[in-house]
XYZ file of C-alpha atoms in Angstrom:
750
model
C -81.502 39.283 36.202
C -80.435 36.837 33.531
C -77.166 38.121 32.078
C -73.825 36.362 31.655
C -70.515 38.120 31.064
C -67.624 35.996 29.809
C -64.265 37.589 30.646
C -61.359 36.802 28.298
C -57.691 37.460 28.953
C -54.380 35.964 30.018
C -53.139 36.178 33.608
C -52.112 39.767 34.242
C -54.783 41.225 31.944
C -56.567 42.717 34.944
C -59.770 40.685 35.195
C -59.783 40.478 38.991
C -58.842 44.144 39.360
C -61.699 45.223 37.102
C -64.190 43.042 38.951
C -63.106 44.526 42.266
C -63.179 48.089 40.898
C -66.794 47.678 39.747
C -67.852 45.961 43.005
C -68.945 42.806 41.193
C -66.969 40.277 43.214
C -70.033 38.391 44.507
C -71.155 37.753 40.937
C -67.821 36.429 39.621
C -66.898 32.777 39.585
C -63.655 31.224 38.342
C -61.646 28.021 38.357
C -59.030 29.474 40.710
C -61.715 29.891 43.392
C -62.140 26.112 43.418
C -58.443 25.266 43.068
C -57.814 26.979 46.406
C -60.500 24.795 47.994
C -59.013 21.571 46.620
C -55.366 22.212 47.577
C -53.481 22.331 50.838
C -50.871 25.138 51.092
C -47.648 24.297 49.175
C -44.445 26.219 48.364
C -42.159 26.045 45.333
C -38.301 25.979 45.170
C -38.216 29.701 45.842
C -40.366 29.243 48.916
C -43.286 30.961 47.247
C -46.881 29.792 47.945
C -48.440 27.593 45.275
C -51.143 24.955 44.763
C -51.128 21.249 43.968
C -53.759 19.457 41.880
C -52.477 15.996 42.801
C -54.663 12.882 42.822
C -57.013 14.091 40.099
C -57.955 17.275 41.911
C -58.083 19.299 38.672
C -60.878 17.102 37.288
C -62.790 17.556 40.513
C -62.202 21.301 40.331
C -63.601 21.479 36.796
C -66.629 19.388 37.764
C -67.319 21.540 40.819
C -66.891 24.724 38.774
C -69.372 23.502 36.169
C -71.879 22.539 38.845
C -71.570 25.930 40.515
C -72.010 27.872 37.266
C -75.009 25.704 36.376
C -76.581 26.372 39.779
C -76.149 30.115 39.390
C -77.642 30.029 35.909
C -80.661 28.097 37.189
C -81.121 30.725 39.907
C -81.126 33.420 37.244
C -78.373 35.491 38.793
C -75.923 37.740 36.979
C -72.865 35.592 36.205
C -69.301 36.755 35.498
C -67.091 33.918 34.225
C -63.690 34.946 35.596
C -61.439 32.642 33.550
C -58.993 33.080 30.685
C -61.546 31.726 28.129
C -59.084 31.749 25.210
C -61.702 30.640 22.638
C -65.454 30.210 22.445
C -64.972 26.498 22.993
C -63.952 27.322 26.566
C -67.375 28.680 27.500
C -69.838 27.559 24.804
C -71.405 24.901 27.065
C -72.270 27.572 29.632
C -73.455 30.008 26.950
C -75.760 27.380 25.480
C -77.286 26.527 28.855
C -77.641 30.196 29.726
C -79.514 31.006 26.524
C -81.874 28.076 27.021
C -82.573 29.523 30.464
C -83.407 32.933 29.003
C -80.049 34.678 29.413
C -78.354 37.328 27.339
C -74.668 36.410 26.949
C -71.920 39.009 26.492
C -68.135 38.824 26.183
C -65.678 41.197 27.882
C -62.282 41.341 26.138
C -60.081 42.307 29.082
C -56.798 41.496 27.357
C -57.502 43.773 24.401
C -54.325 45.110 22.776
C -51.998 44.359 25.693
C -48.600 43.026 24.565
C -46.829 40.014 26.052
C -44.338 42.311 27.776
C -47.151 44.310 29.392
C -48.900 41.141 30.566
C -45.674 39.705 32.004
C -44.930 42.993 33.772
C -48.399 43.036 35.343
C -48.095 39.398 36.327
C -44.779 40.107 38.097
C -46.581 42.425 40.527
C -48.283 39.278 41.867
C -45.048 37.386 42.551
C -45.280 35.838 45.980
C -49.059 35.421 45.739
C -51.043 32.305 44.840
C -52.329 33.816 41.595
C -48.816 34.349 40.157
C -48.027 32.188 37.090
C -44.805 31.622 35.191
C -44.037 33.983 32.260
C -44.138 31.170 29.706
C -47.673 30.302 30.740
C -48.723 33.959 30.380
C -47.312 34.153 26.843
C -48.920 30.863 25.802
C -52.394 31.798 27.086
C -52.151 35.305 25.626
C -51.426 33.841 22.189
C -54.428 31.506 22.444
C -56.671 34.390 23.512
C -55.625 36.380 20.436
C -56.082 33.384 18.131
C -59.495 32.605 19.612
C -60.926 36.087 19.125
C -62.373 35.127 15.743
C -64.438 32.342 17.325
C -66.372 34.727 19.567
C -69.924 35.339 18.308
C -71.398 37.137 21.301
C -71.690 40.905 21.625
C -68.551 42.535 23.051
C -69.047 44.917 25.976
C -66.941 46.603 28.634
C -67.242 45.615 32.271
C -68.557 49.062 33.158
C -71.669 48.203 31.102
C -72.700 45.349 33.403
C -74.977 47.470 35.579
C -76.434 49.390 32.649
C -77.370 46.146 30.901
C -79.114 44.979 34.073
C -81.007 48.211 34.696
C -84.648 48.846 33.826
C -85.739 52.455 33.409
C -89.239 53.316 34.515
C -91.642 54.209 31.681
C -93.954 57.195 32.059
C -97.257 56.189 30.437
C -99.149 59.302 31.509
C -101.030 60.603 28.470
C -100.100 57.575 26.361
C -102.882 55.280 27.571
C -106.367 55.802 28.929
C -105.889 53.087 31.519
C -103.464 50.541 32.924
C -104.898 47.027 33.302
C -102.927 44.580 35.472
C -104.035 40.946 35.163
C -103.401 38.337 37.847
C -102.216 34.727 37.593
C -104.193 33.144 34.719
C -103.112 29.510 35.239
C -104.509 28.144 31.953
C -108.016 29.518 32.610
C -108.857 30.673 29.104
C -112.516 31.278 29.938
C -111.692 33.839 32.599
C -109.082 35.509 30.401
C -111.573 35.662 27.526
C -113.858 37.559 29.886
C -111.070 40.039 30.622
C -110.330 40.490 26.929
C -113.985 41.053 26.096
C -114.524 43.460 28.984
C -111.632 45.664 27.911
C -112.407 45.688 24.196
C -110.137 42.945 22.903
C -106.734 44.334 23.965
C -107.935 47.864 23.199
C -104.859 49.850 22.059
C -105.930 52.708 24.323
C -105.083 50.495 27.305
C -101.798 49.031 28.519
C -102.177 45.437 29.723
C -99.666 43.857 32.099
C -99.793 40.195 33.118
C -98.197 39.430 36.498
C -97.053 35.983 35.304
C -98.046 32.315 35.569
C -100.031 32.200 32.346
C -100.150 28.407 32.375
C -100.498 25.232 34.493
C -103.243 23.696 36.668
C -106.175 25.129 34.704
C -108.117 23.513 31.840
C -106.968 25.260 28.658
C -103.351 26.332 28.193
C -103.750 26.442 24.403
C -106.743 28.744 24.754
C -104.730 31.164 26.884
C -101.992 31.277 24.252
C -104.556 31.828 21.490
C -106.077 34.764 23.386
C -102.706 36.521 23.655
C -100.939 35.473 20.433
C -102.722 35.952 17.101
C -102.722 33.486 14.209
C -99.612 35.151 12.763
C -97.706 34.643 16.020
C -97.884 38.307 17.046
C -98.509 39.736 20.508
C -99.991 43.250 20.620
C -97.456 45.919 21.527
C -99.661 47.108 24.397
C -99.313 43.792 26.236
C -96.468 43.370 28.753
C -95.749 39.892 30.100
C -94.015 39.682 33.479
C -92.486 36.244 33.933
C -93.786 33.924 36.645
C -92.292 30.778 38.118
C -94.630 28.538 36.104
C -93.601 30.385 32.947
C -90.002 29.646 33.892
C -90.900 25.960 34.278
C -92.161 26.029 30.694
C -88.948 27.746 29.591
C -86.886 24.967 31.154
C -88.977 22.198 29.586
C -88.832 23.698 26.106
C -85.102 24.356 26.530
C -84.575 20.746 27.656
C -82.966 21.986 30.862
C -84.903 19.763 33.233
C -85.961 16.226 32.437
C -88.378 15.252 35.223
C -91.119 16.767 37.361
C -93.496 19.672 36.747
C -96.441 17.537 35.637
C -98.737 20.567 35.315
C -96.260 22.295 33.036
C -95.851 19.191 30.912
C -99.619 19.071 30.478
C -99.677 22.759 29.476
C -97.030 22.133 26.865
C -98.891 19.058 25.604
C -102.103 21.062 25.193
C -100.315 23.847 23.342
C -98.550 21.477 20.948
C -101.757 19.489 20.422
C -103.467 22.675 19.243
C -101.051 22.906 16.318
C -98.611 25.353 17.872
C -94.913 24.525 18.053
C -92.204 24.911 20.660
C -91.067 27.894 18.602
C -94.375 29.624 19.373
C -93.816 29.007 23.078
C -90.243 30.306 22.833
C -91.462 33.459 21.058
C -93.940 34.088 23.876
C -91.263 33.536 26.526
C -88.911 35.894 24.680
C -91.437 38.694 25.260
C -91.380 38.196 29.026
C -89.699 40.693 31.340
C -88.477 40.384 34.957
C -90.675 43.249 36.143
C -92.572 46.275 34.863
C -91.806 49.722 36.265
C -94.152 52.551 35.301
C -95.211 56.022 36.265
C -98.866 56.937 35.865
C -100.661 60.036 37.118
C -97.600 61.001 39.158
C -97.393 57.621 40.931
C -94.650 55.014 40.639
C -96.082 51.560 39.868
C -94.097 48.332 40.186
C -95.448 45.044 38.813
C -93.588 41.902 39.871
C -94.616 38.279 39.887
C -94.197 37.603 43.590
C -93.276 40.878 45.319
C -90.084 42.659 46.417
C -89.460 43.849 49.967
C -89.132 47.556 50.682
C -85.489 47.374 51.818
C -84.419 45.717 48.573
C -86.376 48.289 46.600
C -84.510 51.104 48.345
C -81.212 49.381 47.554
C -81.807 49.023 43.810
C -83.702 52.179 42.813
C -82.279 55.567 41.939
C -84.159 58.675 40.887
C -83.005 60.293 37.664
C -83.060 63.988 36.816
C -86.335 63.536 34.924
C -87.975 62.055 38.012
C -88.132 58.531 36.630
C -86.765 55.652 38.682
C -84.051 53.301 37.487
C -84.049 49.729 38.791
C -80.592 48.124 38.993
C -81.277 44.371 38.988
C -77.621 43.359 38.693
C -77.686 41.757 42.138
C -81.310 40.548 42.098
C -81.456 36.934 40.853
C -84.442 36.110 38.689
C -85.432 33.437 41.202
C -86.035 36.123 43.832
C -88.427 37.886 41.459
C -90.163 34.591 40.642
C -90.602 33.467 44.267
C -90.683 36.868 45.960
C -88.762 38.224 48.918
C -89.165 35.647 51.688
C -87.997 34.679 55.160
C -84.292 33.857 55.407
C -84.757 30.118 56.017
C -87.406 29.890 53.289
C -85.105 31.575 50.787
C -82.322 29.155 51.752
C -84.592 26.236 50.803
C -85.553 27.834 47.493
C -89.171 28.376 48.519
C -91.675 31.231 48.865
C -93.111 32.723 52.042
C -96.856 32.620 51.307
C -98.258 33.928 54.605
C -100.246 37.136 54.338
C -98.122 38.555 57.136
C -95.430 39.018 54.466
C -97.432 41.655 52.571
C -96.749 44.648 54.885
C -93.020 43.932 54.454
C -93.469 44.674 50.746
C -95.061 48.074 51.351
C -93.032 51.054 50.141
C -94.367 54.575 50.691
C -93.341 55.852 47.257
C -94.304 52.864 45.127
C -97.575 51.092 44.395
C -96.580 47.429 44.092
C -98.813 44.884 42.336
C -97.902 41.199 42.335
C -99.327 37.707 41.973
C -98.044 34.262 43.031
C -99.031 34.346 46.715
C -101.995 35.330 48.833
C -101.922 33.379 52.068
C -100.399 30.119 53.254
C -102.269 26.806 53.078
C -103.820 27.424 56.472
C -105.144 30.849 55.500
C -108.066 31.895 53.347
C -107.102 34.187 50.473
C -107.205 37.786 51.560
C -108.486 40.804 49.669
C -106.667 42.141 46.630
C -105.499 45.134 48.655
C -103.041 43.192 50.772
C -101.338 46.095 52.584
C -100.738 49.806 52.199
C -99.428 50.370 48.667
C -99.593 46.601 47.898
C -102.081 44.621 45.787
C -101.966 40.862 45.244
C -103.796 39.469 42.215
C -103.404 35.740 42.965
C -106.916 34.481 43.705
C -106.902 30.825 42.667
C -108.980 31.093 39.512
C -107.933 27.540 38.591
C -109.293 26.282 41.931
C -112.716 27.881 41.689
C -111.634 31.375 42.696
C -111.444 34.288 40.300
C -109.015 36.027 37.993
C -108.271 39.340 39.690
C -107.647 42.452 37.608
C -106.612 45.908 38.790
C -107.562 48.806 36.514
C -105.842 52.151 37.058
C -107.344 55.065 35.164
C -105.448 57.940 33.605
C -106.279 60.005 36.696
C -104.981 57.310 39.045
C -108.405 55.945 40.023
C -108.199 52.242 40.914
C -110.917 49.686 40.184
C -110.805 45.970 40.963
C -112.475 43.393 38.704
C -113.076 39.654 39.127
C -113.574 37.149 36.291
C -114.570 33.527 36.812
C -113.570 30.582 34.634
C -116.517 29.747 32.405
C -117.302 27.022 29.924
C -119.882 28.332 27.435
C -119.944 24.940 25.756
C -122.179 23.412 28.435
C -125.087 25.501 27.161
C -125.602 23.091 24.266
C -124.374 19.910 25.890
C -127.859 18.605 26.713
C -128.390 17.587 23.058
C -125.368 15.525 22.075
C -126.456 15.526 18.431
C -126.640 19.307 18.102
C -124.220 21.168 15.874
C -122.653 22.951 18.825
C -122.261 19.753 20.837
C -120.537 18.063 17.896
C -118.239 21.020 17.414
C -117.458 21.133 21.141
C -116.676 17.428 21.327
C -114.409 17.403 18.277
C -110.701 17.290 19.243
C -109.683 19.481 16.290
C -112.278 22.243 16.715
C -111.876 25.288 18.945
C -115.071 26.964 20.161
C -114.746 30.430 21.683
C -117.228 33.086 22.741
C -117.057 36.107 20.447
C -115.930 39.347 22.057
C -118.724 41.929 22.366
C -121.324 39.333 21.292
C -122.552 37.482 24.409
C -123.913 34.034 23.667
C -122.410 33.815 20.170
C -119.675 31.219 19.692
C -117.067 31.019 16.932
C -116.107 27.541 15.706
C -112.740 27.160 13.980
C -110.459 24.232 13.242
C -107.306 23.830 15.314
C -103.784 24.626 14.223
C -103.001 20.939 14.501
C -105.781 20.077 12.043
C -104.209 22.459 9.547
C -100.616 21.362 10.187
C -101.301 17.621 10.140
C -104.227 17.447 7.726
C -106.701 16.131 10.312
C -109.805 16.818 8.270
C -113.285 15.374 8.431
C -116.748 16.762 7.806
C -116.903 18.560 11.164
C -113.422 20.084 11.194
C -113.804 21.308 7.598
C -117.014 23.126 8.514
C -115.369 24.807 11.503
C -114.018 27.773 9.585
C -115.680 31.024 10.530
C -118.865 29.270 11.652
C -120.808 31.311 14.230
C -123.483 29.663 16.364
C -125.845 31.044 19.006
C -125.288 29.020 22.178
C -128.880 29.102 23.421
C -130.516 27.454 20.386
C -127.588 26.256 18.203
C -128.731 28.487 15.329
C -126.091 29.402 12.741
C -126.042 33.206 12.789
C -123.109 33.759 10.422
C -120.794 31.622 8.374
C -117.967 31.595 5.911
C -116.831 28.766 3.673
C -116.241 25.153 4.493
C -112.493 24.590 4.348
C -111.375 23.837 0.788
C -107.889 23.180 -0.513
C -105.295 23.963 -3.134
C -104.903 21.606 -6.045
C -102.241 19.154 -4.871
C -102.987 19.713 -1.181
C -104.431 16.713 0.666
C -107.375 16.045 0.917
C -108.100 18.236 -2.095
C -107.689 17.039 -5.671
C -104.166 15.841 -6.406
C -104.035 17.447 -9.870
C -106.060 19.318 -12.452
C -106.582 15.992 -14.196
C -108.327 14.735 -11.062
C -110.505 17.866 -11.018
C -111.669 17.163 -14.570
C -112.194 13.446 -13.942
C -114.246 14.093 -10.811
C -116.506 16.534 -12.646
C -116.722 14.936 -16.062
C -119.959 15.785 -17.820
C -120.801 18.592 -15.392
C -120.096 22.342 -15.468
C -116.612 23.545 -14.570
C -116.205 27.224 -13.710
C -113.512 29.441 -12.247
C -113.432 32.807 -10.510
C -110.452 35.039 -9.945
C -108.995 34.808 -6.435
C -108.310 38.210 -4.920
C -105.415 38.523 -2.476
C -106.607 40.123 0.754
C -108.220 38.848 3.927
C -111.680 37.389 4.492
C -114.530 39.224 6.211
C -117.931 37.721 7.004
C -121.007 39.970 7.149
C -124.308 38.965 8.727
C -127.176 40.378 10.751
C -126.967 39.108 14.331
C -129.590 40.092 16.882
C -130.828 42.812 14.553
C -127.423 44.408 13.965
C -125.224 44.282 10.868
C -121.973 42.725 12.051
C -118.615 42.337 10.306
C -116.464 39.444 11.526
C -113.150 37.767 10.899
C -113.115 33.973 11.025
C -112.482 34.118 14.783
C -114.883 36.970 15.534
C -114.309 40.633 16.290
C -110.682 41.563 15.585
C -108.769 44.628 14.374
C -109.118 43.156 10.877
C -112.897 42.839 11.121
C -113.144 46.356 12.521
C -111.094 47.704 9.616
C -113.276 45.776 7.166
C -116.341 47.244 8.862
C -115.049 50.768 8.288
C -114.367 50.058 4.592
C -117.825 48.518 4.138
C -119.455 51.471 5.881
C -117.580 53.875 3.613
C -118.816 51.955 0.555
C -122.446 51.745 1.695
C -122.856 55.217 3.091
C -126.446 55.550 4.329
C -127.538 52.256 2.732
C -126.227 49.912 5.435
C -129.739 49.390 6.779
C -130.963 48.430 3.321
C -128.246 45.788 2.955
C -128.980 44.466 6.446
C -132.674 44.095 5.647
C -131.982 42.126 2.458
C -129.515 39.623 3.914
C -131.517 39.218 7.114
C -134.610 38.387 5.083
C -132.605 35.876 3.052
C -131.069 34.310 6.170
C -127.640 34.707 4.633
C -124.087 35.833 5.318
C -121.872 37.626 2.833
C -118.175 36.931 2.352
C -115.871 39.734 1.264
C -112.209 39.866 0.320
C -110.820 42.964 2.018
C -108.088 44.863 0.183
C -106.200 47.373 2.303
C -102.993 49.320 1.832
C -102.462 48.825 5.581
C -102.481 45.041 5.169
C -100.351 44.258 2.099
C -100.260 40.586 1.162
C -98.501 39.053 -1.854
C -100.274 40.659 -4.816
C -100.789 44.394 -5.268
C -104.579 44.617 -5.616
C -104.723 48.411 -5.660
C -106.443 50.797 -3.277
C -108.698 49.962 -0.331
C -111.924 48.173 -1.256
C -114.202 45.278 -0.376
C -114.800 42.551 -2.969
C -118.101 40.676 -2.664
C -117.250 36.988 -2.994
C -120.415 35.092 -2.126
C -123.741 35.003 -0.327
C -124.019 31.879 1.868
C -127.140 30.612 3.612
C -126.905 30.629 7.420
C -127.161 26.898 8.024
C -124.874 23.981 8.800
C -124.554 22.780 5.191
C -122.820 25.325 2.974
C -125.129 26.632 0.250
C -124.041 29.442 -2.071
C -126.793 31.865 -3.126
C -125.490 33.120 -6.450
C -128.630 35.011 -7.452
C -128.463 36.974 -4.204
C -124.762 37.738 -4.778
C -125.439 39.081 -8.270
C -128.391 41.133 -7.033
C -126.348 42.719 -4.233
C -123.379 43.409 -6.508
C -125.634 45.282 -8.935
C -127.732 47.032 -6.266
C -124.859 48.277 -4.134
C -122.112 48.543 -6.745
C -119.845 45.888 -5.251
C -116.972 44.502 -7.286
C -117.546 40.747 -7.504
C -115.424 38.164 -9.343
C -116.993 37.092 -12.635
C -117.910 33.435 -13.076
C -115.908 32.123 -16.035
C -117.446 29.008 -17.583
C -114.582 26.849 -18.852
C -116.782 23.855 -19.667
C -120.535 23.258 -19.541
C -119.831 19.528 -19.548
C -116.270 18.856 -18.429
C -114.127 16.678 -20.688
C -110.516 16.645 -21.858
C -110.916 20.110 -23.371
C -111.543 21.463 -19.854
C -107.969 20.548 -18.948
C -106.703 22.666 -21.843
C -108.927 25.530 -20.707
C -107.588 25.270 -17.152
C -104.001 25.353 -18.421
C -104.807 28.482 -20.429
C -106.383 30.088 -17.348
C -103.228 29.361 -15.352
C -101.122 31.087 -18.016
C -103.444 34.089 -17.860
C -103.056 34.275 -14.069
C -99.272 34.217 -14.448
C -99.316 36.957 -17.083
C -101.579 39.161 -14.966
C -99.598 38.391 -11.801
C -102.755 37.268 -9.999
C -102.937 35.016 -6.956
C -104.838 32.424 -8.967
C -108.447 31.276 -9.159
C -111.090 29.152 -7.445
C -112.443 26.181 -9.384
C -116.025 24.967 -8.896
C -116.592 21.483 -10.280
C -118.418 18.179 -9.783
C -121.668 19.789 -8.727
C -120.301 22.228 -6.149
C -116.867 21.025 -5.019
C -114.284 23.828 -4.746
C -110.502 23.941 -5.094
C -107.903 26.693 -5.291
C -105.297 26.948 -8.021
C -102.412 29.309 -7.200
C -100.058 30.911 -9.705
C -96.339 30.229 -9.595
C -95.761 33.982 -9.360
C -97.806 34.061 -6.161
C -95.926 31.046 -4.772
C -92.544 32.653 -5.496
C -93.404 35.973 -3.839
C -94.963 34.215 -0.847
C -91.795 32.133 -0.432
C -89.716 35.325 -0.696
C -91.765 36.833 2.138
C -91.041 33.724 4.211
C -87.318 34.102 3.446
C -87.444 37.704 4.673
C -89.016 36.480 7.912
C -86.302 33.840 8.346
C -83.638 36.483 7.814
C -85.266 38.830 10.337
C -85.423 36.005 12.907
C -81.751 35.120 12.377
C -82.579 31.723 10.860
C -80.723 30.271 7.858
C -81.976 31.345 4.439
C -82.825 28.514 2.065
C -80.399 28.285 -0.837
C -82.828 26.803 -3.350
C -86.505 26.516 -4.087
C -89.309 29.064 -4.533
C -88.432 32.618 -3.617
C -84.658 32.207 -3.805
C -84.348 34.211 -7.033
C -86.057 37.191 -5.423
C -84.049 36.733 -2.237
C -80.776 36.783 -4.175
C -81.875 39.939 -5.974
C -82.696 41.509 -2.618
C -79.406 40.509 -0.990
C -77.399 41.629 -4.020
C -78.721 45.132 -3.568
C -76.316 47.328 -1.704
C -79.244 49.115 -0.084
C -81.157 46.077 1.202
C -81.710 47.484 4.688
C -82.739 50.865 3.294
C -85.216 49.065 1.034
C -86.793 47.307 3.980
C -87.094 50.566 5.865
C -88.553 52.322 2.814
C -91.199 49.654 2.287
C -92.161 49.167 5.930
C -95.482 50.761 6.728
C -97.872 51.086 9.634
C -100.024 47.965 9.337
C -103.210 47.065 11.147
C -101.254 45.345 13.926
C -97.973 47.230 13.730
C -95.098 47.661 11.264
C -95.360 45.439 8.176
C -93.336 45.105 4.979
C -95.148 46.050 1.782
C -93.955 42.946 -0.060
C -95.623 43.722 -3.434
C -93.967 47.151 -3.527
C -90.621 45.675 -2.470
C -90.816 43.055 -5.227
C -91.645 45.753 -7.764
C -88.539 47.671 -6.662
C -86.388 44.595 -7.227
């Protein structure tokens, strides 16, 4: 398991004694171990044994020590740095490497409050041994250890906490979930994983999902896999557990700049992810969620999920049963590399390889534990075997990236086991015969992502990539790919939102309000208040009224559906008939207390924004919007005519409308000009609060807080409060995807 413990203390502090007392000797490594290897036996004037570092031996010792520590870190073993480490400078190089390799780093202050006299007295007990040092050296090092205490930034622990910090306690999920779903090696096969997600209700919170590792490499769509697990806000559902695989570790090393060559598949995975608009920080956040193994109890059975499988003898060595019947797993002496490659033959382990032969599987069988793993399922000369590899052992590696299938084991609340298989699919080929079709153009565009919508077979969602948004890679096709839903069989648009439009001053939108007026001179210029919620798209698809987010069916769309149903009551069928007959979608701004944004818009409601014809070219149907607002009692933003024929006076009117938005503390407004062009104008109040929210996120992530710019005034007011942490706790509520800060309420309190 990846933990490092840096021991600090002068000779005589008791580091070696403590290590021996806690039976951690095989995990400790120090400079003196290497000095003994580099020196012949010498004696001093008193005839006492000593060492000699003649002929540059000390430099060689330091180099060998560094190489050995680096090797242990790369293997993922528990590391105890048994040196004096007087200041952080002594070990910061190792700490940095360890963190980039996924380690937690701790410091053990062995010297503590010991006085010089006590240290010298302890050191005297070693007189006549190689580890004895002169009293002056003890005093000098002790002083440097005390002076260097202020430089230590890592968490301080005692040595008796080493095993506790490396122990995983089994979790009893009986009664907490309706099922446990264990997913095999995905290997960048987003199509197969999308099938899993759809089959189980889109990461249904009633289920616990565990991935056995190897999310990426070899398959066609690493970015798609990441998008299926991580939402647009960078969040992973709490009911997803990610066990780390060896290919995930490869990605960790690349992102951490630990290894410079090799791993071509992993480099391609990273390239795909970054090309989609994600950043290395998104990859690091995903890796930070990964665990060495998952240990559970369900329906009275112990379940172990590893990446590559642990042998029964090792399991017996590391488990202990607690009074509550749960198992504890002490991984102190299990290097991460063993979990990544699996227990293997002695010679294979020596070479740093895995034993893939299916004959290994019975060696993993433990009578008390159901073990599920991935990574291996037969050597190159063997065909893959069945998922049930041996008694009490399942292997879910079935080569989905090589034309096999993604294996999934479902365990019900009563312990019933069901195996599922999902193939990699490419729904885009359904429209590929006509290269000029809308779907073919969307599919071929490098900045458009096309995904099948969960629970809607044959319906594809088209959305622009993160890279298009981050780098401004806009053209006619990518701007249309924003909540555009197309039936694969006939390329018919079945639902749609808006074409992407931009803030004033945001490329490629208008650079200024002056440009807005110039572009629309002589033509009407109108504005509508912009509500601050999230967008929902409503349409009738295959005879059923559906509520969608831009990407399809999500917890947000389901929440919007419940609010719309509450508003309509028994009239949902009437609304469906009207919009189906018009061939239109409706866009709503959804206001929810469970999804606070920047502006406090009041209690839960749906705001009817527009009716849009279901076709490739965006066409607003304003008469239909007005009719529906009146018929069904929807709130809908009023069209404010600022100029019937835009001229210089329109600029004055826009400035006045901005002042009104500031006074009312609104998000801003949407401008329609130049015969149908649209642009957003945001208030400074909105910008300040949004920047404050970003500052809160930076603070929570441990990143530096910006000292100037938007949001800093609010951040200073927040930090100046003596009860800042209490405020955060008071204004944290149960959001749609987990805990969320009610920023509008927090700002009001400031």
